[in-house]
């Protein structure tokens, strides 16, 4: 059996069940030089293999979990199981594996998985590669002053429970979102809505306080402006839950067993083109090893996700090279960065934040950890993002420059290899979501780089809710961060900088011009003149860049691995949505 991403052909007669994990352990330069590429060291439990590290750190300790290597060793041995597992399922049933349960998919709240919400609920308009396009509204008119939007609704549309979709239902849903302002304040459009009116069954009027330019884009987001049947409301509201999940989308939720699976079936009432796959089974598999084994055995058809939350870079590369699965990668969908807190004792110093920018070997992360699937980022937002193609200084890896900045800031290197100032160690902590193995690996790479210039970095993983709670408190030095990608970037993402529960807001509190920044963001969102908006965004993004409150790493992508019989696999503009309705199985 060929171990395709090494330089030798190796054979493994032992059973995979006896291998618990693989550790690549290169602890110093001598070890690195003395072990040949492809050489395997076997003991009773671990297997030690040297991987190619030309573009990684010259010596690191790096861990690959079992699922990264299974794809190399066991593809052939799983073929019989794969065939039998595939035949056990219905021809038009797609099984999607996720590490997360769908939870509560009420479209007006935020507890559920967005991909599941998108299958069931629709909006007036939809964000596409070509811009905003009609959805439940077939057309719309905008007043000259930009404050009034008149939507002309599709006729004959019903919710999955048979209830008619009309202007009254639109008003009921949008009013419910606006009333729950406490939950929805992050989205500026909610605060800009002055009134709603159902003129007749097919005409709905939305009036704004000011001419808010991202109105259509934000109406087309996955949440909260999606529509649920009036019969699902509880006492005229959705703020505390709903009776059922009845939408107008291509699928309906038929069954949900918490933390095990959910079954979506085609909506017989759907107004648009019916999906070719009648059933989607959302299978919950919290363990990444289990997911990869299930894929090999043919028990699942699709892995799909951004930021390594579903599949790490090494496993993706291995599956790609195996040639037994379909693989595809989206264009860049967001920005991967580290947010640096300007309101903490050490990182409040602008010199410290500046030194961080020059201390990181970003190409080691993009080429080594991410296997070249993502490009190095030098700015918070990619130049391809609207209003973000502006002249900003590139801050590339320069070890000597980082050291000089730290010296200038008064931090002196001691014999232990770390810097001190008045007896205090230069030590900071980075927090990440422990559910994401890729985030830890990236943090470890940063830790190695920081150590080279005398900075001690503690790595602290937290469960998702604890991670989110920490953002609200601002009790962090560094925190792993992702921009939201299109269609949220730049307007909705930048708007959230003013929301106290977000890490961005907390990290910016130490900036001298934080008040100016928030005011400028408020102004740009209601500026009707395109050229003035461009200038204002340039001022906002330049200030953020110059203050070094973000350490850009790469421009993230969404990856999909799937059964080769599955066709039509692609991407929506939003990284949080999965286009199940476009997919089909080849006969």
XYZ file of C-alpha atoms in Angstrom:
587
model
C 0.000 0.000 0.000
C 1.428 3.382 -0.971
C 1.953 6.032 1.671
C 1.516 8.759 -0.867
C 2.699 11.884 0.911
C 6.045 10.383 1.879
C 8.914 9.406 -0.395
C 8.873 5.637 0.073
C 6.389 2.871 -0.512
C 5.587 1.235 2.818
C 3.496 -1.774 3.811
C 1.445 -2.140 6.970
C 0.257 -5.699 7.604
C -1.105 -4.911 11.075
C -4.702 -4.066 11.891
C -5.557 -0.391 12.112
C -7.454 -0.961 15.364
C -4.116 -1.426 17.133
C -2.887 2.061 16.183
C -4.060 4.744 18.544
C -2.359 7.748 16.992
C 0.659 8.907 15.066
C 3.125 11.422 16.429
C 5.644 13.209 14.266
C 8.292 14.171 16.765
C 11.284 16.175 15.559
C 12.645 17.810 18.683
C 15.953 19.161 17.476
C 18.055 19.738 14.382
C 20.074 16.503 14.807
C 16.916 14.400 14.927
C 15.623 16.171 11.845
C 18.792 15.574 9.848
C 19.315 11.959 10.950
C 15.866 10.577 10.117
C 15.314 9.913 6.431
C 12.117 10.988 4.727
C 9.692 8.107 4.796
C 11.514 6.264 7.577
C 9.090 4.572 9.967
C 9.858 3.742 13.600
C 7.403 1.222 15.039
C 6.752 0.234 18.616
C 3.826 -1.417 20.363
C 1.570 1.630 20.196
C 2.791 4.779 18.439
C 4.295 4.909 14.962
C 6.903 7.592 14.366
C 7.164 8.983 10.866
C 9.142 11.916 9.579
C 7.112 14.094 7.246
C 8.397 16.679 4.798
C 9.082 19.898 6.698
C 10.791 22.053 4.096
C 8.156 24.758 4.550
C 7.522 24.194 8.239
C 9.663 25.059 11.184
C 13.061 23.307 11.012
C 12.197 21.399 14.159
C 8.810 21.120 15.787
C 6.650 18.677 17.621
C 3.524 18.043 15.600
C 0.692 15.613 16.217
C -1.537 13.952 13.667
C -4.550 12.169 15.066
C -5.533 8.707 13.878
C -7.898 9.940 11.196
C -5.119 11.788 9.352
C -3.233 8.582 8.759
C -6.095 6.159 8.300
C -6.752 7.566 4.877
C -3.260 6.535 3.864
C -3.264 3.024 5.284
C -6.799 1.742 5.065
C -8.631 2.909 1.961
C -8.429 -0.462 0.296
C -9.379 -2.391 3.418
C -12.558 -0.325 3.766
C -13.798 -0.848 0.198
C -16.022 -3.818 0.982
C -17.600 -2.069 3.961
C -18.026 1.032 1.826
C -19.982 -0.822 -0.812
C -22.262 -2.550 1.662
C -22.882 0.617 3.688
C -23.785 2.608 0.582
C -26.210 -0.048 -0.585
C -28.007 -0.037 2.770
C -29.292 3.498 2.155
C -31.948 4.964 -0.107
C -30.678 6.013 -3.536
C -31.593 9.679 -3.030
C -30.559 9.982 0.628
C -27.486 12.064 1.393
C -25.716 11.516 4.716
C -23.814 14.550 5.958
C -21.500 14.284 8.973
C -21.086 17.134 11.422
C -19.341 17.515 14.745
C -22.341 19.564 15.904
C -26.006 18.870 16.519
C -28.499 21.130 14.695
C -29.954 22.246 18.062
C -32.807 24.807 18.023
C -33.197 26.029 14.429
C -35.612 28.865 15.242
C -34.511 31.301 12.481
C -34.909 34.352 14.729
C -32.438 33.101 17.339
C -28.826 31.939 17.347
C -28.717 28.549 19.014
C -29.016 26.426 15.878
C -26.666 25.460 13.078
C -26.955 27.977 10.266
C -26.659 25.348 7.528
C -29.743 23.616 8.958
C -31.667 26.883 9.280
C -30.869 27.674 5.652
C -32.404 24.379 4.489
C -35.781 25.177 6.055
C -36.191 28.962 6.112
C -35.924 31.611 3.403
C -35.610 35.392 3.167
C -37.017 38.105 0.927
C -33.756 38.253 -1.023
C -30.692 36.048 -1.347
C -26.999 36.964 -1.494
C -25.235 35.399 -4.485
C -21.975 35.699 -6.422
C -23.846 38.168 -8.651
C -25.075 40.255 -5.734
C -28.515 40.428 -4.150
C -31.129 38.436 -6.075
C -34.893 37.843 -5.606
C -36.089 35.079 -3.283
C -39.489 35.321 -1.568
C -39.715 38.845 -2.955
C -39.792 38.758 -6.752
C -38.864 42.457 -6.981
C -38.561 45.647 -4.941
C -38.452 49.422 -5.230
C -36.342 51.842 -3.200
C -37.397 55.448 -2.583
C -35.155 58.281 -3.728
C -34.163 59.096 -0.159
C -33.148 55.454 0.457
C -35.451 55.087 3.448
C -38.409 53.137 2.033
C -38.255 49.646 0.499
C -41.377 48.261 -1.192
C -41.241 44.491 -1.732
C -43.461 42.688 -4.227
C -43.917 39.139 -2.946
C -44.183 35.907 -4.901
C -47.726 34.645 -5.242
C -48.802 31.133 -4.345
C -46.027 30.483 -1.816
C -46.980 28.539 1.320
C -45.196 27.446 4.452
C -44.589 23.721 4.882
C -47.680 23.502 7.126
C -49.861 24.903 4.325
C -50.166 28.381 5.839
C -49.990 31.091 3.134
C -46.888 33.231 2.829
C -48.052 36.833 2.448
C -47.298 40.386 3.560
C -48.959 39.811 6.937
C -46.597 36.899 7.599
C -43.638 39.062 6.554
C -44.690 41.851 8.912
C -45.260 39.405 11.778
C -41.773 37.906 11.363
C -39.865 41.170 10.948
C -41.706 42.766 13.852
C -40.760 39.776 16.020
C -37.080 40.283 15.177
C -37.222 44.021 15.876
C -38.992 43.524 19.219
C -36.218 41.167 20.324
C -33.644 43.937 19.966
C -31.569 42.655 22.876
C -30.678 39.493 20.946
C -30.416 41.150 17.554
C -28.548 44.378 18.321
C -25.385 43.024 16.628
C -27.148 43.522 13.264
C -27.451 47.251 12.696
C -30.429 46.935 10.344
C -32.618 45.875 13.272
C -32.028 49.240 14.956
C -32.605 51.146 11.720
C -36.150 49.837 11.093
C -38.747 52.544 11.757
C -41.947 50.813 10.626
C -43.384 47.871 8.686
C -46.611 47.706 6.698
C -48.570 44.999 4.880
C -50.208 47.007 2.079
C -51.975 43.956 0.657
C -51.268 40.216 0.448
C -48.462 40.700 -2.057
C -46.947 44.058 -1.048
C -44.813 44.797 1.997
C -43.252 48.155 2.892
C -40.194 48.564 5.118
C -39.366 52.087 6.294
C -35.986 52.979 7.796
C -34.894 55.780 10.111
C -31.936 56.548 7.846
C -30.789 55.445 4.367
C -28.944 52.325 5.542
C -26.927 51.085 2.557
C -26.501 47.340 3.481
C -30.276 46.832 3.929
C -30.743 44.241 1.184
C -27.567 42.323 2.051
C -28.612 42.039 5.694
C -32.173 41.028 4.816
C -30.602 38.130 2.904
C -28.459 36.780 5.759
C -29.048 33.285 7.136
C -30.553 34.835 10.263
C -32.502 36.575 11.737
C -34.648 37.872 8.832
C -35.957 34.464 7.745
C -39.637 33.525 7.752
C -41.430 30.952 9.880
C -45.128 30.080 9.739
C -47.402 32.289 11.884
C -48.780 29.057 13.367
C -45.325 28.352 14.815
C -45.317 31.537 16.910
C -45.952 31.315 20.653
C -48.175 34.152 21.896
C -47.267 36.241 18.868
C -43.511 36.021 19.356
C -40.510 33.790 18.643
C -38.225 35.254 21.310
C -38.681 32.347 23.715
C -39.048 29.561 21.178
C -41.452 28.271 18.543
C -44.028 25.484 18.359
C -42.555 23.931 15.214
C -40.088 24.614 12.418
C -42.325 25.404 9.433
C -40.621 27.418 6.703
C -40.844 27.960 2.948
C -37.463 26.381 2.096
C -36.689 23.275 0.023
C -36.546 20.973 3.074
C -38.527 20.289 6.237
C -37.199 18.857 9.483
C -38.896 15.463 9.892
C -36.969 13.962 12.791
C -34.400 15.117 15.317
C -32.695 12.993 17.941
C -30.547 15.349 19.986
C -26.793 14.884 19.572
C -27.360 11.873 17.287
C -28.998 12.838 14.010
C -31.581 14.945 12.193
C -33.550 13.972 9.096
C -34.619 16.572 6.538
C -37.053 15.670 3.770
C -38.065 17.540 0.642
C -40.769 20.157 1.229
C -43.781 19.109 -0.846
C -45.049 22.706 -0.711
C -41.817 24.209 -2.037
C -42.440 26.990 -4.559
C -39.091 26.720 -6.353
C -37.258 23.960 -8.180
C -37.537 20.775 -6.141
C -34.224 19.377 -4.853
C -33.063 16.150 -6.514
C -32.035 14.668 -3.179
C -35.233 14.002 -1.263
C -33.652 13.177 2.113
C -30.662 14.643 3.940
C -29.524 12.922 7.115
C -27.455 15.142 9.391
C -25.341 12.719 11.404
C -23.663 14.008 14.561
C -20.104 12.725 15.030
C -18.192 14.798 17.591
C -15.025 12.747 17.110
C -13.009 13.584 13.983
C -11.489 10.098 13.857
C -14.943 8.550 13.662
C -15.926 10.886 10.833
C -12.975 9.873 8.660
C -13.536 6.174 9.270
C -17.237 6.551 8.458
C -16.332 8.270 5.194
C -13.982 5.438 4.254
C -16.647 2.840 5.023
C -19.237 4.642 2.907
C -21.474 5.491 5.856
C -21.429 9.202 5.036
C -21.390 11.091 1.752
C -20.230 14.579 2.602
C -17.831 16.533 4.825
C -18.166 20.286 4.508
C -16.792 23.180 6.512
C -14.470 26.129 6.937
C -11.527 26.717 9.297
C -10.736 23.047 9.842
C -13.775 22.543 12.065
C -14.691 19.422 10.086
C -11.386 18.277 8.625
C -7.798 19.296 9.320
C -5.350 20.266 6.590
C -3.338 17.044 6.644
C -6.401 14.814 6.415
C -7.808 16.890 3.570
C -4.557 16.627 1.640
C -4.380 12.888 2.237
C -7.945 12.352 1.034
C -7.279 14.508 -2.004
C -4.197 12.546 -2.984
C -5.930 9.218 -2.378
C -8.133 9.895 -5.394
C -11.085 7.918 -4.046
C -13.177 10.943 -3.071
C -14.360 14.137 -4.637
C -12.683 17.193 -3.109
C -13.204 20.875 -3.713
C -12.092 24.135 -2.146
C -13.944 27.448 -2.208
C -12.435 30.816 -3.030
C -11.377 32.717 0.129
C -14.427 33.192 2.356
C -13.046 35.068 5.358
C -9.966 36.179 7.249
C -8.173 34.118 9.867
C -6.429 36.268 12.453
C -5.432 36.693 16.073
C -7.142 39.583 17.842
C -4.766 41.385 20.233
C -6.304 43.049 23.275
C -5.255 46.691 23.589
C -6.878 46.800 27.026
C -4.654 44.290 28.848
C -1.507 45.103 30.892
C 1.096 43.863 28.388
C -0.687 44.082 25.036
C -1.901 47.629 25.681
C 1.622 48.712 24.660
C 1.545 49.544 20.910
C 5.182 48.427 20.622
C 4.316 44.936 21.848
C 1.481 44.641 19.331
C 3.788 45.871 16.582
C 6.496 43.358 17.494
C 3.977 40.521 17.238
C 3.391 41.419 13.567
C 7.032 40.788 12.645
C 7.572 37.724 14.841
C 5.282 35.284 12.987
C 6.286 33.078 10.055
C 2.883 33.026 8.396
C 4.053 30.938 5.455
C 4.935 28.162 7.902
C 1.275 28.096 8.871
C -0.236 28.365 5.397
C 2.142 25.905 3.741
C 2.862 23.575 6.636
C -0.290 23.369 8.723
C -2.841 24.391 6.074
C -1.088 22.509 3.254
C -1.152 25.460 0.893
C -4.943 25.662 0.738
C -4.933 29.226 2.103
C -2.945 32.315 1.182
C -1.005 34.424 3.670
C -2.973 37.438 4.912
C -1.309 40.800 5.426
C -4.519 42.699 6.187
C -7.600 42.038 8.296
C -9.831 41.813 5.216
C -8.803 40.471 1.826
C -8.393 43.064 -0.944
C -11.223 41.287 -2.803
C -13.699 42.342 -0.076
C -15.693 45.467 -1.005
C -13.974 48.678 0.164
C -10.937 46.718 1.443
C -8.622 47.124 -1.562
C -6.636 49.955 -0.028
C -2.888 50.682 0.316
C -1.774 49.228 3.644
C 1.757 48.438 4.781
C 2.742 44.757 4.612
C 4.197 43.479 7.865
C 6.133 40.337 7.040
C 8.326 38.094 9.181
C 11.452 39.960 10.305
C 12.899 38.409 13.439
C 15.544 41.071 13.966
C 12.999 43.852 13.609
C 10.701 42.206 16.169
C 13.650 41.912 18.569
C 14.629 45.537 18.039
C 11.089 46.744 18.767
C 10.986 44.699 21.969
C 14.375 46.080 23.013
C 13.097 49.598 22.389
C 10.036 48.850 24.530
C 12.330 47.955 27.440
C 12.038 44.151 27.408
C 15.485 42.543 27.797
C 16.452 38.979 26.923
C 17.710 36.844 29.820
C 19.656 33.586 29.958
C 16.473 31.492 30.042
C 15.609 32.707 26.539
C 12.748 34.977 27.610
C 12.433 38.730 28.005
C 11.876 40.638 31.225
C 11.100 44.217 32.216
C 11.705 45.247 35.831
C 11.709 41.587 36.799
C 8.423 40.832 35.023
C 8.324 38.058 32.423
C 7.031 38.941 28.939
C 4.244 36.386 28.989
C 0.862 36.425 27.231
C -1.882 33.850 26.685
C -3.813 32.917 23.559
C -7.314 31.423 23.751
C -8.950 29.200 21.158
C -11.993 26.965 20.728
C -10.876 23.524 21.931
C -13.287 21.854 19.492
C -11.022 22.974 16.657
C -7.751 21.043 16.491
C -6.459 23.307 13.735
C -6.615 26.343 15.992
C -4.391 24.656 18.552
C -1.846 23.656 15.914
C -1.685 27.222 14.614
C -1.304 28.479 18.181
C 1.611 26.079 18.692
C 3.313 27.461 15.599
C 2.903 31.002 16.925
C 4.229 29.835 20.292
C 7.424 28.575 18.642
C 7.901 31.864 16.784
C 7.279 33.954 19.877
C 9.825 31.923 21.818
C 12.488 32.715 19.218
C 12.192 36.431 20.064
C 11.818 35.923 23.829
C 8.049 35.978 24.309
C 6.389 33.279 26.415
C 3.017 32.267 24.986
C 0.591 30.132 26.980
C -1.968 28.212 24.913
C -5.399 27.790 26.471
C -8.209 25.881 24.793
C -11.762 26.315 26.043
C -15.073 24.713 25.138
C -17.061 26.835 22.721
C -19.422 28.449 25.237
C -16.597 29.301 27.638
C -14.646 30.699 24.682
C -17.604 32.912 23.710
C -18.132 34.007 27.309
C -14.493 35.082 27.539
C -15.008 37.380 24.558
C -17.717 39.228 26.476
C -15.483 39.811 29.502
C -12.396 40.925 27.594
C -10.218 38.747 29.827
C -7.708 37.699 27.175
C -4.414 38.855 25.704
C -4.768 37.141 22.350
C -7.729 35.279 20.926
C -8.235 33.250 17.783
C -10.588 35.081 15.436
C -12.276 34.757 12.062
C -14.026 37.413 10.051
C -17.491 36.366 8.948
C -16.799 36.433 5.223
C -19.155 37.529 2.481
C -21.900 38.716 2.581
C -21.103 39.981 6.110
C -17.750 41.570 5.276
C -17.104 44.413 5.537
C -20.291 46.157 6.700
C -21.848 43.691 9.173
C -18.520 42.469 10.520
C -17.179 45.997 11.045
C -20.512 47.065 12.548
C -20.074 44.389 15.229
C -16.935 46.173 16.470
C -19.365 48.354 18.445
C -21.031 45.399 20.216
C -19.700 44.904 23.755
C -20.151 41.114 23.734
C -17.687 40.701 20.855
C -13.948 40.158 21.217
C -13.275 42.884 18.652
C -14.971 45.520 20.812
C -13.168 44.397 23.955
C -9.798 44.304 22.188
C -10.259 47.857 20.899
C -11.176 49.439 24.254
C -7.573 50.432 24.928
C -7.261 52.401 21.691
C -7.037 56.173 22.103
C -9.495 56.720 19.250
C -12.006 53.971 20.081
C -14.846 56.510 20.369
C -13.909 58.002 16.999
C -13.758 54.515 15.484
C -17.260 53.599 16.663
C -18.659 56.904 15.439
C -16.994 56.491 12.046
C -18.471 52.990 11.689
C -21.933 54.342 12.529
C -21.508 57.066 9.917
C -20.315 54.826 7.095
C -23.308 52.499 7.415
C -25.744 55.320 6.680
C -23.642 57.184 4.121
C -25.517 57.118 0.776
C -22.626 58.435 -1.315
C -20.449 55.607 -2.665
C -17.238 57.635 -2.935
C -17.587 58.976 0.602
C -18.146 55.417 1.861
C -14.925 54.281 0.208
C -12.991 57.053 1.924
C -14.572 56.304 5.302
C -13.830 52.574 5.058
C -10.243 53.411 4.156
C -9.950 55.510 7.323
C -11.489 52.743 9.477
C -9.407 49.885 8.085
C -6.192 51.924 8.039
C -6.597 52.860 11.699
C -7.244 49.241 12.706
C -4.222 48.125 10.665
C -1.872 50.753 12.077
C -2.897 50.045 15.678
C -2.018 46.342 15.252
C -5.035 45.015 17.149
C -5.217 42.152 14.662
C -2.502 39.744 13.603
C -3.673 38.525 10.170
C -2.740 34.911 9.401
C -4.488 33.756 6.223
C -7.607 34.062 4.109
C -9.728 31.061 5.060
C -11.544 28.726 2.676
C -14.339 26.173 2.863
C -13.455 22.560 2.018
C -15.668 19.706 0.894
C -14.866 15.983 0.687
C -17.557 13.747 -0.726
C -18.662 10.487 -2.291
C -17.627 10.599 -5.959
C -21.171 9.719 -6.991
C -22.363 12.959 -5.436
C -22.520 15.765 -7.992
C -23.307 19.464 -7.799
C -21.142 20.029 -4.725
C -20.286 23.700 -4.504
C -20.529 26.719 -2.257
C -22.862 29.558 -1.386
C -21.497 33.052 -0.884
C -21.885 32.524 2.865
C -19.508 29.998 4.421
C -22.263 29.061 6.882
C -24.612 27.598 4.263
C -24.443 24.263 2.418
C -26.212 24.024 -0.974
C -27.839 20.603 -0.458
C -30.632 21.573 -2.868
C -28.147 21.715 -5.778
C -26.663 18.271 -5.154
C -27.602 14.950 -6.741
C -26.266 11.427 -7.139
C -25.057 10.250 -10.529
C -26.878 7.145 -11.733
